CSV table of C-alpha atoms and ligand atoms in Angstrom, one decimal:
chain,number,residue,atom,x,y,z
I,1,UNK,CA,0.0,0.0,0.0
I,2,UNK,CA,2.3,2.7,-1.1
I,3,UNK,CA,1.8,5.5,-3.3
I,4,UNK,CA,4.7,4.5,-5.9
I,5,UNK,CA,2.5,1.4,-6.9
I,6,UNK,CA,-0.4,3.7,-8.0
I,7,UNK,CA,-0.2,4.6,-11.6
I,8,UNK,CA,-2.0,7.1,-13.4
I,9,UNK,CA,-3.0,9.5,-9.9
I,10,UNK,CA,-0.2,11.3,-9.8
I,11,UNK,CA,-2.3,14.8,-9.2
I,12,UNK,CA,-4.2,13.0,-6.3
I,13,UNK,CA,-1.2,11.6,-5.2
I,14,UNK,CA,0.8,14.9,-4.9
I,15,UNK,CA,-2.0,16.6,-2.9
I,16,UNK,CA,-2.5,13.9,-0.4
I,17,UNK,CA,1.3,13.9,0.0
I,18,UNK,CA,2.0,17.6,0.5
I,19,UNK,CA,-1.1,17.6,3.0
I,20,UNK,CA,1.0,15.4,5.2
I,21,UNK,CA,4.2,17.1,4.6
I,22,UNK,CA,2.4,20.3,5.5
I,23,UNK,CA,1.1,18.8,8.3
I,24,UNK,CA,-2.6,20.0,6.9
I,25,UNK,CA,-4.1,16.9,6.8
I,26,UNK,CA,-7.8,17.3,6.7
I,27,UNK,CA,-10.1,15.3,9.9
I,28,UNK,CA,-12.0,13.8,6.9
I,29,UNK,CA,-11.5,13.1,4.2
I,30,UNK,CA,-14.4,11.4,1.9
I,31,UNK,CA,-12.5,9.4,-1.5
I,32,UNK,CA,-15.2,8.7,-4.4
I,33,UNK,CA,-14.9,7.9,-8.1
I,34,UNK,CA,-15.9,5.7,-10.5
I,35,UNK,CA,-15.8,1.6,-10.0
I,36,UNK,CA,-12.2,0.3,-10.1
I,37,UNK,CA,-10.4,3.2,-10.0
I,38,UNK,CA,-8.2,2.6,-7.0
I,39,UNK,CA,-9.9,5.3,-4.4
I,40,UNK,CA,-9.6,2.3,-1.8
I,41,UNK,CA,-5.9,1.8,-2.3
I,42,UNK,CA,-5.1,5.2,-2.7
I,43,UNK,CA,-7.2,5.9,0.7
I,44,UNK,CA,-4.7,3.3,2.2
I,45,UNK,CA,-1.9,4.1,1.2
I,46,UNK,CA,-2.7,7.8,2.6
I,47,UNK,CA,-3.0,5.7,5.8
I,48,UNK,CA,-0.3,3.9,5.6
I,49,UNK,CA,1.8,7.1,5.0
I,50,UNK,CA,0.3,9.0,7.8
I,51,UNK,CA,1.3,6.1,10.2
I,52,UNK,CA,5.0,5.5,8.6
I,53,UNK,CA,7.5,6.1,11.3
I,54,UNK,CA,10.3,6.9,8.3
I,55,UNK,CA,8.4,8.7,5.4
I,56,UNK,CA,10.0,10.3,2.7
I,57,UNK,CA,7.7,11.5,-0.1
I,58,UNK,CA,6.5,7.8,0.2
I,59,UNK,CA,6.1,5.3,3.4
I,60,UNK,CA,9.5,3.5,3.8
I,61,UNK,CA,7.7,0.2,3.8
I,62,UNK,CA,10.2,-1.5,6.4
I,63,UNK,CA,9.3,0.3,9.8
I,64,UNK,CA,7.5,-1.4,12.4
I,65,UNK,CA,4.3,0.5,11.6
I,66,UNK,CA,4.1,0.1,7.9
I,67,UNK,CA,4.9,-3.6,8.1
I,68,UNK,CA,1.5,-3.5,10.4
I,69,UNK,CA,-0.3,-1.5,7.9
I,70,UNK,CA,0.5,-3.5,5.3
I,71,UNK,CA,-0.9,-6.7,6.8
I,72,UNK,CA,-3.8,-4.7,8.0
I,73,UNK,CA,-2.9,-5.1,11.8
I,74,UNK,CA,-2.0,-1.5,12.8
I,75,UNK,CA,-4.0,-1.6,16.0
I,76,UNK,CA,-4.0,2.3,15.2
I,77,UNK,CA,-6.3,1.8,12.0
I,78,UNK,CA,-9.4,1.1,12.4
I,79,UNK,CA,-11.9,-0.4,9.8
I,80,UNK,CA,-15.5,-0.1,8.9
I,81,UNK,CA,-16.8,-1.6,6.5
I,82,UNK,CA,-20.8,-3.2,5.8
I,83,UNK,CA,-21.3,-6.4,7.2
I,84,UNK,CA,-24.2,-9.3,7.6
I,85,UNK,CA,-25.4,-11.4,10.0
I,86,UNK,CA,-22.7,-13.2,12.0
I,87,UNK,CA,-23.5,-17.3,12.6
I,88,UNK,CA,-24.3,-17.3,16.3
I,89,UNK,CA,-24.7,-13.6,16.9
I,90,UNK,CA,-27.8,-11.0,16.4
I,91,UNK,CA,-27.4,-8.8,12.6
I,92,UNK,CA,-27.6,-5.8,15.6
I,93,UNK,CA,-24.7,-7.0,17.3
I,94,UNK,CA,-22.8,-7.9,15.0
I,95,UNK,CA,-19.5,-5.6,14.0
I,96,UNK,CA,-17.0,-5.4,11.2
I,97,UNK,CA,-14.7,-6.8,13.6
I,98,UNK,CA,-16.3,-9.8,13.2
I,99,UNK,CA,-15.5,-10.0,9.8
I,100,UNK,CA,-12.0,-8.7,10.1
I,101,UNK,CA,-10.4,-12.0,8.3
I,102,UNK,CA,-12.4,-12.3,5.7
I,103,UNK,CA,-12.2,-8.5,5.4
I,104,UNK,CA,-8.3,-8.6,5.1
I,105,UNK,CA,-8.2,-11.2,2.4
I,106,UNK,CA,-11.0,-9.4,0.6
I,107,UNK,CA,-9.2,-5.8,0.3
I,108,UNK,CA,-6.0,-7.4,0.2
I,109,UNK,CA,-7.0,-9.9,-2.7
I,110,UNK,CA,-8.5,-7.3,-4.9
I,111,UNK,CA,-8.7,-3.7,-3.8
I,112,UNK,CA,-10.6,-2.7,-6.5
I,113,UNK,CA,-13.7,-4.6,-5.5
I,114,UNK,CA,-17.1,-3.2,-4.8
I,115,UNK,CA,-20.0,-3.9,-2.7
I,116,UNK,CA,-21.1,-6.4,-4.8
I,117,UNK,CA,-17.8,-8.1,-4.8
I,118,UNK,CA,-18.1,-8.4,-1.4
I,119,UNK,CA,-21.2,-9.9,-0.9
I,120,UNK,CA,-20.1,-12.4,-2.9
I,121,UNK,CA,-17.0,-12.8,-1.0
I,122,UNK,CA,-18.9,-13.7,2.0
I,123,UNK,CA,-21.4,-16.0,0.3
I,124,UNK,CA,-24.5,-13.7,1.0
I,125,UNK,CA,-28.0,-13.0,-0.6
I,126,UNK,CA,-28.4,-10.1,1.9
I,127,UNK,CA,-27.4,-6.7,1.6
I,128,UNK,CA,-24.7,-5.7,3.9
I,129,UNK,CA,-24.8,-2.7,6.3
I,130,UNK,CA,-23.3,-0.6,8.5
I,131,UNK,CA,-25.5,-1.0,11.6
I,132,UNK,CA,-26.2,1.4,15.1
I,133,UNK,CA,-23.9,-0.7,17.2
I,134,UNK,CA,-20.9,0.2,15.2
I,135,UNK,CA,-21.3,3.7,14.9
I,136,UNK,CA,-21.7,3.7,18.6
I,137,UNK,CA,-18.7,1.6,18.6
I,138,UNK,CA,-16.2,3.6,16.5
I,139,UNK,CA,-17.4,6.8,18.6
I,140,UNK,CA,-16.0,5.1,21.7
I,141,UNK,CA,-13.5,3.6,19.9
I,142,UNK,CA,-11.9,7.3,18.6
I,143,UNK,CA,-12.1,8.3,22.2
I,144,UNK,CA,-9.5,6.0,23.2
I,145,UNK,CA,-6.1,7.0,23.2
I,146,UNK,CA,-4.1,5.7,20.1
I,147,UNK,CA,-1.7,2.6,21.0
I,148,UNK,CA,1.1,3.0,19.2
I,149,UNK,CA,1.3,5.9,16.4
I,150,UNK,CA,0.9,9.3,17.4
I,151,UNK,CA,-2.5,9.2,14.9
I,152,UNK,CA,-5.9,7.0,15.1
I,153,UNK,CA,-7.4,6.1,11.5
I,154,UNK,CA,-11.1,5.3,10.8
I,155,UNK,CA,-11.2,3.8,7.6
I,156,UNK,CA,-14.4,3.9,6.6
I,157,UNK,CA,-14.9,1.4,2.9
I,158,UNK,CA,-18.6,1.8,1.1
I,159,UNK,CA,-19.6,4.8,3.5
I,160,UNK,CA,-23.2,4.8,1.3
I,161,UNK,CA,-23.9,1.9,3.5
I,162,UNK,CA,-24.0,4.4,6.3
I,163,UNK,CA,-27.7,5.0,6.1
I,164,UNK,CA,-29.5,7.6,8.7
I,165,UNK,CA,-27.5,5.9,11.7
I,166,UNK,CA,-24.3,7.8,9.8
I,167,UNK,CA,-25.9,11.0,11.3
I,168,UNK,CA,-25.0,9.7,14.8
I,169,UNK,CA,-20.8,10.1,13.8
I,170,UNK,CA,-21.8,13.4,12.6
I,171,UNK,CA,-20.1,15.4,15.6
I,172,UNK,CA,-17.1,12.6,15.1
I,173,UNK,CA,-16.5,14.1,11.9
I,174,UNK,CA,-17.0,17.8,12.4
I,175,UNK,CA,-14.9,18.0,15.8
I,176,UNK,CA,-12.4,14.5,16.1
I,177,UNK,CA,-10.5,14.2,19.0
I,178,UNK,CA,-6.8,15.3,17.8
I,179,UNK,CA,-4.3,13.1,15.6
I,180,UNK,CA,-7.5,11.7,14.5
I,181,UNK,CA,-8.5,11.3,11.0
I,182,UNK,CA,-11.5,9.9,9.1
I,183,UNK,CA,-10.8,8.4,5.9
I,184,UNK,CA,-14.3,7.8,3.7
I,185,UNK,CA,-14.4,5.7,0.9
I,186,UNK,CA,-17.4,5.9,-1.4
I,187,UNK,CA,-18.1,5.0,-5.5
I,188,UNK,CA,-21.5,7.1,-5.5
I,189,UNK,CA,-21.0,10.5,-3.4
I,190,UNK,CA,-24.7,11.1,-4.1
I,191,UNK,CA,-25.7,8.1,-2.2
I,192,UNK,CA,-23.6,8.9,0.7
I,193,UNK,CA,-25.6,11.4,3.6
I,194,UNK,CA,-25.0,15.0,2.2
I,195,UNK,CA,-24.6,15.9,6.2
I,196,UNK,CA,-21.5,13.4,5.8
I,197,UNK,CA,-20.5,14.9,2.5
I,198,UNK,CA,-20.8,18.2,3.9
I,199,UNK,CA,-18.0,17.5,6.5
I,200,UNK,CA,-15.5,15.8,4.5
I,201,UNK,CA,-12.9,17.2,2.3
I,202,UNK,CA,-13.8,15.2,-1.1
I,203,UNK,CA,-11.1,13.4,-2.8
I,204,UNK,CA,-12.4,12.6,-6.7
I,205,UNK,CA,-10.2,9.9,-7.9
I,206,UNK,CA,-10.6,9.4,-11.9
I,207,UNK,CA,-10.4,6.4,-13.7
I,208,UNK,CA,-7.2,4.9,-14.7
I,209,UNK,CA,-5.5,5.2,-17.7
I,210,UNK,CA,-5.4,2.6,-20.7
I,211,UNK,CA,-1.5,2.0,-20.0
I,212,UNK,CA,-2.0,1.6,-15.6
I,213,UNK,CA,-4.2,-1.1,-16.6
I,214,UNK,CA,-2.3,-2.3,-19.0
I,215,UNK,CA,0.6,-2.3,-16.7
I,216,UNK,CA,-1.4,-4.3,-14.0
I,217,UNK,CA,-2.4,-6.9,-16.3
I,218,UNK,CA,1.5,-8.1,-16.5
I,219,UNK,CA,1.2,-9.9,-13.4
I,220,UNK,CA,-1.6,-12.4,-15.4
I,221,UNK,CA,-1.0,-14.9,-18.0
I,222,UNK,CA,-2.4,-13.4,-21.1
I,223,UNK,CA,-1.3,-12.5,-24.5
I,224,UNK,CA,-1.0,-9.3,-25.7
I,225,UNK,CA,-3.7,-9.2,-28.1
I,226,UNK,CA,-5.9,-10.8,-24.8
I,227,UNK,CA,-4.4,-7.5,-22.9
I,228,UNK,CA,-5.0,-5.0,-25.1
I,229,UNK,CA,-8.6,-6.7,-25.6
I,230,UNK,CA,-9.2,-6.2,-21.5
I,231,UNK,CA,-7.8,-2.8,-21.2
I,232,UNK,CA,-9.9,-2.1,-24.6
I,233,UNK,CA,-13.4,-2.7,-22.7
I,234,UNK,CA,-12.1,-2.3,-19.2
I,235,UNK,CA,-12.2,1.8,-20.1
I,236,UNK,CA,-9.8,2.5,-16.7
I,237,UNK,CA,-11.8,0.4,-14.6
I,238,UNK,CA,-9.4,-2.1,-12.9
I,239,UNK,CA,-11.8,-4.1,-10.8
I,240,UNK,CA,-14.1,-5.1,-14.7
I,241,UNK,CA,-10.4,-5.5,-16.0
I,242,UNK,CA,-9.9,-8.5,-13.1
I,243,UNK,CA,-12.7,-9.8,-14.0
I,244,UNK,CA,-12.5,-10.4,-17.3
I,245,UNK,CA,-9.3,-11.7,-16.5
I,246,UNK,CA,-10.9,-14.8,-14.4
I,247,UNK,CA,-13.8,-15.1,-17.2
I,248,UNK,CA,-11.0,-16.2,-19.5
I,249,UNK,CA,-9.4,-18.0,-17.3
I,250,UNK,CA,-12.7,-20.0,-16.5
I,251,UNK,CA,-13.4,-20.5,-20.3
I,252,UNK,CA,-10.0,-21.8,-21.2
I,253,UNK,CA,-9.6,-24.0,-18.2
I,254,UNK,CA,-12.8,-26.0,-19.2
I,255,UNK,CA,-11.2,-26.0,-22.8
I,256,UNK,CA,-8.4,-27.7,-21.8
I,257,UNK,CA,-9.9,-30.1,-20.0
I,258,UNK,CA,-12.2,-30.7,-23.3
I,259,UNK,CA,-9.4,-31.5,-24.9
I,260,UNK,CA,-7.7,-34.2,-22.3
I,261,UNK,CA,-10.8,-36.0,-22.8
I,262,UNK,CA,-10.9,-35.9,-26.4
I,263,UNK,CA,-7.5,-36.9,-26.8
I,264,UNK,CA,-8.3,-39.6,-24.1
I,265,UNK,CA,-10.6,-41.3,-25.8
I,266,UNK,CA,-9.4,-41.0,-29.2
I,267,UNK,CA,-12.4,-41.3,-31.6
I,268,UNK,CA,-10.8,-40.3,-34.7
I,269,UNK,CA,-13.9,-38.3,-35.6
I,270,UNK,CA,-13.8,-36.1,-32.9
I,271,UNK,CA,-10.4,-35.7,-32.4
I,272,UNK,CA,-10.5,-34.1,-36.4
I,273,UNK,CA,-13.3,-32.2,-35.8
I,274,UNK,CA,-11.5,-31.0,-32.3
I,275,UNK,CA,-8.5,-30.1,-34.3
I,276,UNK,CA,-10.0,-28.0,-37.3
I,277,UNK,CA,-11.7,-26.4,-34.7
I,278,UNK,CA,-8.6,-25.2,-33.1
I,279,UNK,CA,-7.0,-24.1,-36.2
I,280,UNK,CA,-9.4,-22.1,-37.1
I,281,UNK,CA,-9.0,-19.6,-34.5
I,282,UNK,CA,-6.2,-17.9,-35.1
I,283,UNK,CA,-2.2,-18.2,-34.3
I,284,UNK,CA,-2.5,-15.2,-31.1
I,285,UNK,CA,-5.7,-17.2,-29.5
I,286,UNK,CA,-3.7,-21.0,-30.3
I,287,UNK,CA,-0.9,-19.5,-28.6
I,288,UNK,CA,-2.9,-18.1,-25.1
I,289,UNK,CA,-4.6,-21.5,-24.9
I,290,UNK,CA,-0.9,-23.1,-24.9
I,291,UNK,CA,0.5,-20.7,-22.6
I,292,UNK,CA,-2.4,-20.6,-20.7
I,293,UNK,CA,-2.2,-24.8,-20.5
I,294,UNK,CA,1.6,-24.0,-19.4
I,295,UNK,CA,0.4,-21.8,-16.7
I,296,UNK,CA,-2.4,-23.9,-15.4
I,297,UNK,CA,-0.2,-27.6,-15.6
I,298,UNK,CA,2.3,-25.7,-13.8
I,299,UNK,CA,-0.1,-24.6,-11.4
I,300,UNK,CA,-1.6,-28.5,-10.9
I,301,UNK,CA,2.0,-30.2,-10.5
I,302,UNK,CA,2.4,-27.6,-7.3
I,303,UNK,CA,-1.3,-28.3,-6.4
I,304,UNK,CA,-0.1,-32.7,-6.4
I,305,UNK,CA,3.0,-31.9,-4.6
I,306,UNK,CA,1.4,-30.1,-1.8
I,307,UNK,CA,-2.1,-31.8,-2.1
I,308,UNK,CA,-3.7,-28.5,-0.5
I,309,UNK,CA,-6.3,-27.8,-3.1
I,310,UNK,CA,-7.2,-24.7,-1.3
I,311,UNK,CA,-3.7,-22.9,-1.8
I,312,UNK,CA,-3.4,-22.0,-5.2
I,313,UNK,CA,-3.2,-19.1,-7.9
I,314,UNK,CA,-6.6,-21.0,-9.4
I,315,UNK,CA,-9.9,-19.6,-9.5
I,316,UNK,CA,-12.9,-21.9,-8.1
I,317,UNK,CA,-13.8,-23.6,-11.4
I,318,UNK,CA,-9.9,-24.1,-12.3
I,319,UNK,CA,-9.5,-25.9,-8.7
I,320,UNK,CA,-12.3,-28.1,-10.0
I,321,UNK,CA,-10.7,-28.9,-12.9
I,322,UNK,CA,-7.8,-29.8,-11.6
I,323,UNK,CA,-9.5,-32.2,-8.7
I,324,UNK,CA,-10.9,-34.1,-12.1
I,325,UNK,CA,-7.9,-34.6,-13.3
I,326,UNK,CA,-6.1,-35.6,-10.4
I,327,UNK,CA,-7.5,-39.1,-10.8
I,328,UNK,CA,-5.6,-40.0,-14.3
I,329,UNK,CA,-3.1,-37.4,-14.1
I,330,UNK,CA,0.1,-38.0,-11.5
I,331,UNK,CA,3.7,-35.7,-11.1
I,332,UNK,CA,5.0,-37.1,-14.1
I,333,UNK,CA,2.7,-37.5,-16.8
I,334,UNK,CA,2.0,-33.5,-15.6
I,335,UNK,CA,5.5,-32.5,-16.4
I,336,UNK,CA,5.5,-34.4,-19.8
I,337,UNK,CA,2.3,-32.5,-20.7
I,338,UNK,CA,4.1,-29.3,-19.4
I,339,UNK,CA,7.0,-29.9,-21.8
I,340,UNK,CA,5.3,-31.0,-24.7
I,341,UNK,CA,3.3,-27.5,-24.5
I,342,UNK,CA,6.2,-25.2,-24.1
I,343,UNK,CA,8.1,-27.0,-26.8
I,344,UNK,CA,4.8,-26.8,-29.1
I,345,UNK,CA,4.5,-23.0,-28.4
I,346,UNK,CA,7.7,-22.4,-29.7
I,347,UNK,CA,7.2,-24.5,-33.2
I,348,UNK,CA,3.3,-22.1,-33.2
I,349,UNK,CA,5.8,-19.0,-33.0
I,350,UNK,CA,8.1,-20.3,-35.9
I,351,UNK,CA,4.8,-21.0,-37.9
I,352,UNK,CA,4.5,-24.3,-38.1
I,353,UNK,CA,1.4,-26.0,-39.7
I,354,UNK,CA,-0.9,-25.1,-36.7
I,355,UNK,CA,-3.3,-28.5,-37.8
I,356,UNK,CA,-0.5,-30.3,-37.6
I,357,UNK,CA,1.0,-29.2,-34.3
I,358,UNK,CA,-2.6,-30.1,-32.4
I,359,UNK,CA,-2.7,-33.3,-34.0
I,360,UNK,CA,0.3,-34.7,-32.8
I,361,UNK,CA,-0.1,-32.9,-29.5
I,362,UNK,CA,-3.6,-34.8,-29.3
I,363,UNK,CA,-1.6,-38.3,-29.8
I,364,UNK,CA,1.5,-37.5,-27.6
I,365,UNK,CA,-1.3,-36.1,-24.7
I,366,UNK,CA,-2.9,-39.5,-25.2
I,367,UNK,CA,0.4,-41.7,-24.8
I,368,UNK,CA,1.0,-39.3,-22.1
I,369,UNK,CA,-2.1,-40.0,-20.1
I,370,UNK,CA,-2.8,-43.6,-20.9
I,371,UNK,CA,1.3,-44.3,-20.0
I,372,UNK,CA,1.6,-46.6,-16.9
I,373,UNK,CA,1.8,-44.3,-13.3
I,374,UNK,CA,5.5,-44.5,-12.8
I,375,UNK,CA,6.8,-44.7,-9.4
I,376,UNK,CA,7.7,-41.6,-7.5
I,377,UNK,CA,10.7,-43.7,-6.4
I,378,UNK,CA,13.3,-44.8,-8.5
R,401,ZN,ZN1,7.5,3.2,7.4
């Protein structure tokens, strides 16, 4: 959570900085802008710099206090955010706190997510909120002397779910006790209370650029032509760009498993029809269907080593996949697959005859799978 991995705020970045280097930073401050845009991370990176022990024009990153941050454990940072019903407890008594884990790996996972994001996060067909208790909570809560920084943070994600009990923090806001300040996060500033609004110095983060998103989709496994296609509908939102990410993901890991089973079985009709198909498509989308095979094999072999099938860079339907295949599929056969796909890859980016490349794939993936399970001992 540092300002130097934002791209494309620069402007918003230079004001929040010089308002802490001034030592003008506001009581509240309210963040809104468009879905995916980054206001959340930039809002905690403004925390995290307020609480850094050894800040430059950025938070060091190594103190005590931005190691904290970054985990989101600073016991000086608090966080509100809409919640549901806890199992066991009353919807009016339960807090955010209650949802602190799931909250973590949420924010942390994507930062870019939105309300909707995380209801389905937490499984739920009912609308989160941010209920009475809590605000009577994080009023008593701000009254307490900070534990270890000099400042207290309320970070305050989706404040629209703050509905007329938000009126209750409206003295919090106005007059914090000092070293305190309220950070707002909000994607409609309509929707939030204008008595709120009203209090808050607004923020308005814009969308990202073409390139920031561009930039961010490095750390996927996509072709070019596949990133330039996200960032191309994306339009600066980050959070649709991730998405569209695990839709292809999803599509091509139920391809590949299509074609294990075709080559499997090896009816000689299918396995033609299977392979004109393929060629059809083009040498950029036959070559992120290999690479994306590469990725997801390589993937599998760690999920067989380890056996934890919850651990893995694999979305929901991929982990699926891969518990199929588990059954026919062992250590070695995987890295034979692996290494027939990388060396195929490169004979698709010297041209070869893309029919004839997936045909003998098909038969070398079927020698592969129906070979006898080797030992793991020699
Ligand atoms: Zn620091």
């Amino acid at each position: 959570m540092q300002f130097s991995d934002i791209q494309s705020q620069e402007k918003t970045i230079d004001i929040l900085q010089k308002m802490v280097e001034g030592d003008r930073i506001p009581h509240a401050l309210l963040f809104t802008g468009p879905q995916g845009s980054g206001k959340a991370l930039l809002a905690l990176a403004l925390a995290n710099y307020i609480l850094c022990t050894n800040k430059g024009k950025d938070r060091c990153g190594v103190c005590g206090p931005c190691l904290k941050a970054n985990k989101i454990i600073h016991p000086d940072l608090h966080f509100v955010y809409p919640v549901i019903k806890k199992d066991g407890k009353q919807r009016a008594e339960t807090l955010s706190a209650d949802f602190i884990k799931e909250w973590r790996e949420f924010i942390q996972g994507n930062p870019y997510g939105t309300l909707e994001n995380w209801m389905n996060f937490l499984n739920s067909q009912t609308q989160p909120n941010i209920n009475r208790k809590e605000c009577t909570e994080i009023i008593k809560k701000m009254g307490l002397h900070s534990f270890e920084s000099d400042f207290k943070i309320l970070y305050i994600w989706n404040a629209e779910s703050l509905g007329k009990e938000g009126n209750s923090l409206l003295k919090l806001i106005e007059e914090p006790p000092e070293k305190t300040v309220i950070i707002l996060i909000a994607e409609k500033l309509d929707a939030v209370l204008g008595t709120i609004q009203s209090r808050c110095q607004i923020i308005h983060v814009g969308p990202l650029s073409d390139a920031a998103v561009h930039a961010q989709l490095d750390a996927y496994e996509l072709t070019e032509d596949k990133k330039q296609e996200i960032v191309h509908i994306a339009e600066g939102n980050m959070n649709a760009a991730i998405a569209l990410v695990e839709d292809t993901k999803e599509t091509v890991s139920t391809e590949i498993l299509d074609w294990f089973r075709i080559a499997y079985k090896n009816d000689p009709v299918q396995l033609v029809q299977w392979v004109n198909a393929i060629s059809s498509i083009g040498k950029p989308a036959q070559k992120r269907f290999l690479s994306y095979g590469l990725f997801f094999m390589k993937e599998y072999l760690k999920l067989l080593y380890t056996s934890d099938f919850s651990n893995a860079r694999l979305s929901a339907e991929e982990k699926a996949t891969a518990e199929k295949m588990a059954r026919i599929i062992d250590t070695h056969k995987t890295e034979d697959i692996a290494a027939m796909l990388e060396e195929n890859l490169g004979y698709l980016a010297r041209n070869a005859n893309s029919k004839i490349v997936f045909m003998e794939m098909s038969l070398q993936l079927e020698k592969i799978m129906k070979s006898k399970v080797e030992q793991l001992i020699n």
